[in-house]
CSV table of C-alpha atoms and ligand atoms in Angstrom, one decimal:
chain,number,residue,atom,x,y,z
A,1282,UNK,CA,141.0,148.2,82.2
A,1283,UNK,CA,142.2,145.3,80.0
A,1284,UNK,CA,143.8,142.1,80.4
A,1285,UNK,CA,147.7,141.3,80.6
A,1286,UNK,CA,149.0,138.8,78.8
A,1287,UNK,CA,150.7,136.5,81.6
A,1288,UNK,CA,154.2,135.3,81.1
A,1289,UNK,CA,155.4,131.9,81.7
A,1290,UNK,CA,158.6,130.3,82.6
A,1291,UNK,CA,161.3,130.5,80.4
A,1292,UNK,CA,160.7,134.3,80.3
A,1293,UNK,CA,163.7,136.2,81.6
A,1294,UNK,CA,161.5,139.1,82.5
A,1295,UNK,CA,160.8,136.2,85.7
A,1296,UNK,CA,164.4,136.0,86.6
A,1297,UNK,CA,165.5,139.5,87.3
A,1298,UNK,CA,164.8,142.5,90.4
A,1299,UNK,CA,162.3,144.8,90.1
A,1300,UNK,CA,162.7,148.5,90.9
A,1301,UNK,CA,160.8,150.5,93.5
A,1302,UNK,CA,157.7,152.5,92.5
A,1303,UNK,CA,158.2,156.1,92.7
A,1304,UNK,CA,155.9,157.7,90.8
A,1305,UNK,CA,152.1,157.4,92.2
A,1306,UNK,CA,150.6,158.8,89.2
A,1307,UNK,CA,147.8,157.2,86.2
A,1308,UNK,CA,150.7,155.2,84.9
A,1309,UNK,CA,150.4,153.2,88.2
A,1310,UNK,CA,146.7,153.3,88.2
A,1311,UNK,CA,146.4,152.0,84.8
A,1312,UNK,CA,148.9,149.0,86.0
A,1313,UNK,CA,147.1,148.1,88.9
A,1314,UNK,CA,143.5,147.7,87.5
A,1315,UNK,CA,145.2,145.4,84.7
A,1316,UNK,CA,146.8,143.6,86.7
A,1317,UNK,CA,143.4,143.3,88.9
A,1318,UNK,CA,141.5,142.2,85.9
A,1319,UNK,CA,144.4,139.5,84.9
A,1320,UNK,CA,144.1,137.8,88.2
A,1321,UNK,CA,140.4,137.8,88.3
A,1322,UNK,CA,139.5,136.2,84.6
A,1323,UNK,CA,143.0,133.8,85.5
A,1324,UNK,CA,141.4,133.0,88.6
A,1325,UNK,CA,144.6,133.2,90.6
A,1326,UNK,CA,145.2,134.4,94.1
A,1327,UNK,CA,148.3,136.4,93.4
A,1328,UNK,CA,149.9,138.2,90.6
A,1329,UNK,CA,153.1,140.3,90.8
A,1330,UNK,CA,153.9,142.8,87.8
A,1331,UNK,CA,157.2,140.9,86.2
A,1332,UNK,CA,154.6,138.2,85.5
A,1333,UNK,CA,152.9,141.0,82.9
A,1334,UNK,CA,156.1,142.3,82.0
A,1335,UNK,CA,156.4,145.1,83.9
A,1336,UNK,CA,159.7,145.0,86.3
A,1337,UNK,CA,158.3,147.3,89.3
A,1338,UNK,CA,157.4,146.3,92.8
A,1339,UNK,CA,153.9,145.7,92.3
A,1340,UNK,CA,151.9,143.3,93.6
A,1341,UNK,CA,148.4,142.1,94.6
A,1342,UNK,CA,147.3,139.4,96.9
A,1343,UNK,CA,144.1,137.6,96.9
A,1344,UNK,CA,142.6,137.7,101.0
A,1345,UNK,CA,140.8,134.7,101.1
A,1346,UNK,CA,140.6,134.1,105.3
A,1347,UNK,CA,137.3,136.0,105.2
A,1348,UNK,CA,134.4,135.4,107.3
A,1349,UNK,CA,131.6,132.9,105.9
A,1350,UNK,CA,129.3,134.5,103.4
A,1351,UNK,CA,131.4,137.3,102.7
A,1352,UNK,CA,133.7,137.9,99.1
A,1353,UNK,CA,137.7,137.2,99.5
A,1354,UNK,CA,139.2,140.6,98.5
A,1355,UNK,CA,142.0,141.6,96.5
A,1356,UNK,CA,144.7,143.4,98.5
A,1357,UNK,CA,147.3,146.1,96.6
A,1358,UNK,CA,150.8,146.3,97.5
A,1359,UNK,CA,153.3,148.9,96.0
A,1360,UNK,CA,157.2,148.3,97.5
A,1361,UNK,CA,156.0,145.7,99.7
A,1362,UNK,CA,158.6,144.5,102.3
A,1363,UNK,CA,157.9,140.9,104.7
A,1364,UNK,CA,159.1,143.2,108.5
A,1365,UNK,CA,157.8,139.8,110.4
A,1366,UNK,CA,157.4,135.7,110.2
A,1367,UNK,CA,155.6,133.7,112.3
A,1368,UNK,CA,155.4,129.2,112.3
A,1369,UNK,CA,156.1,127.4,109.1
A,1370,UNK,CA,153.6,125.2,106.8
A,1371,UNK,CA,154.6,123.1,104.3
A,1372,UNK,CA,152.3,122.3,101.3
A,1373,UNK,CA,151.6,122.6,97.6
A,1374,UNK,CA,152.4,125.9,96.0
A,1375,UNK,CA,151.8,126.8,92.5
A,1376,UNK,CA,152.4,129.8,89.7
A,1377,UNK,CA,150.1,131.0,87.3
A,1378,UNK,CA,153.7,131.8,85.4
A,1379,UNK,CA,154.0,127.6,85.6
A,1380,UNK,CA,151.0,126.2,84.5
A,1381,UNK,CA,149.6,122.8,86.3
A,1382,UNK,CA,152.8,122.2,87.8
A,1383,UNK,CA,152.5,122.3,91.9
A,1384,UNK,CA,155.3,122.3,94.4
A,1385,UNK,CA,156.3,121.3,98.1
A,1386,UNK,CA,157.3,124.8,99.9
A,1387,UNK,CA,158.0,125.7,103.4
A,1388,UNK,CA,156.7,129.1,104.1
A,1389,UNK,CA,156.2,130.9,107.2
A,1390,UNK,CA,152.5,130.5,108.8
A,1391,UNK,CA,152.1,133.6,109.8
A,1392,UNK,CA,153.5,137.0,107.9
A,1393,UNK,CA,153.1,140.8,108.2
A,1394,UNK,CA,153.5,143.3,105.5
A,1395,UNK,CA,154.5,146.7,105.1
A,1396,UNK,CA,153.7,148.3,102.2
A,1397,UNK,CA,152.5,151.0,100.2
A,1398,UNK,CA,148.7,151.8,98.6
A,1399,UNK,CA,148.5,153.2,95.0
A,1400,UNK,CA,148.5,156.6,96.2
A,1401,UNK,CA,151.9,155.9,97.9
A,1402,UNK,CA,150.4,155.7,101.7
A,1403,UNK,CA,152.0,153.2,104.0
A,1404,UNK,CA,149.9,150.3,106.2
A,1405,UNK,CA,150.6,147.2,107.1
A,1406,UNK,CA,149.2,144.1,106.3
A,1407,UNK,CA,148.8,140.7,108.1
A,1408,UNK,CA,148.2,137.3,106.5
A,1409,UNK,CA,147.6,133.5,107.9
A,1410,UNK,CA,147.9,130.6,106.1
A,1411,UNK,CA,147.5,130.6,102.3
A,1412,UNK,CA,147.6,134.5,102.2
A,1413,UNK,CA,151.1,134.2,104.4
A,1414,UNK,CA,152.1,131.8,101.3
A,1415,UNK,CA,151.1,134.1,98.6
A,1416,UNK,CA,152.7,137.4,100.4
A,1417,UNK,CA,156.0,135.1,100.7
A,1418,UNK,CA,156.1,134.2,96.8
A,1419,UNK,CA,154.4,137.4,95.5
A,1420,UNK,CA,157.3,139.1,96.9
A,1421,UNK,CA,160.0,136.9,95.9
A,1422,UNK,CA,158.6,137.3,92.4
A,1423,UNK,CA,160.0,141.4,92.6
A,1424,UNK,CA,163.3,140.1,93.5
A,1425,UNK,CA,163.2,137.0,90.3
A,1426,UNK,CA,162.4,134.3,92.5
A,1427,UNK,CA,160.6,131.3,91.4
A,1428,UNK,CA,158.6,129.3,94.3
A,1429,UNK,CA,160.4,125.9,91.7
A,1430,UNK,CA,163.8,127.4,93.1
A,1431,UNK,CA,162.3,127.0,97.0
A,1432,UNK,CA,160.9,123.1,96.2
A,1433,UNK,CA,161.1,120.4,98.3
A,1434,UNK,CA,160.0,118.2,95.3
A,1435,UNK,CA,157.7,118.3,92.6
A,1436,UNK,CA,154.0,116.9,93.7
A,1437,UNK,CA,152.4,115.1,90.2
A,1438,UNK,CA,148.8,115.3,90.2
A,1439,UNK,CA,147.7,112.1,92.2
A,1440,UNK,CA,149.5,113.4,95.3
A,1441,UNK,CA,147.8,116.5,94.8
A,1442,UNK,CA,143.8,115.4,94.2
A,1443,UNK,CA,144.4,112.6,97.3
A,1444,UNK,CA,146.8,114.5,99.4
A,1445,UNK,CA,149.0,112.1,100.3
A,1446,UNK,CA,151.8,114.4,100.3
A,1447,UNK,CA,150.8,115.1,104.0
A,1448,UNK,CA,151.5,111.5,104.8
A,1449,UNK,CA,155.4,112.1,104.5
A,1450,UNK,CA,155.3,115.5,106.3
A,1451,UNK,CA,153.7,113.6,109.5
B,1194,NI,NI1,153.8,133.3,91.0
């Protein structure tokens, strides 16, 4: 494995559509683990390959609705597609491609995903809460778009450590 170098915004690589994964082979493998390794030392929940430079429909997703005492888990999607939305939430959102800046987004609450696994099987996924907000802006980042593009307005970093933010939601 080795770490990716992330890229941040201003990088066209961000901007454009990612093609499907075909090929299920090493190649793939060798991608994924990467990619698994970036988004563990950055500490992220959510990494999609454009942000590494690599302009395939790859993506991983940090679970982190898991049961007390037990480790969030990181959850591979290959030519992942949203088939259902559930609710709304609004709150911050941020990019590890946009460093320290955090956003209002509306994003469904609830969101279920079909994809593939990196031997090319199809399941499908559910998440709640922040993993429905990371399936929604993982994917968007295949098709070159940027959760800045979605904002409601930018948060600065008071709003954000007293959460006052909620106050004009209510
Ligand atoms: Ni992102």
């Amino acid at each position: 494995m080795a770490l990716r170098r992330i890229v941040t915004e201003g990088d066209s690589v961000l901007h454009k559509r990612c093609r499907a994964v075909t090929s299920f082979d090493a190649r793939l493998h060798q991608l994924i683990d990467d990619m698994r390794e970036t988004l563990a030392e950055a500490d992220g929940v959510g990494l999609a390959a454009p942000q590494v430079g690599v302009l395939r429909r790859v993506v991983l997703v940090l679970e982190t609705n898991v049961p007390e005492g037990e480790e969030p888990y990181v959850i591979e999607l290959v030519n992942p597609e949203i088939i259902a939305c559930e609710g709304g939430q609004t709150g911050p959102e941020g990019c590890l491609s946009v460093p320290g800046r955090f956003d209002l987004v509306t994003r469904p609450m609830d969101v279920t995903v079909r994809a593939q696994d990196r031997d090319g099987n199809y399941f499908e996924v559910k998440g709640h809460e922040l993993t429905a907000r990371c399936f929604c802006h993982e994917v968007d980042h295949l098709d070159g778009i940027m959760f800045t593009q979605l904002s409601k307005r930018m948060l600065t970093e008071e709003e954000l450590e007293s959460g006052s933010w909620q106050e004009e939601l209510e």
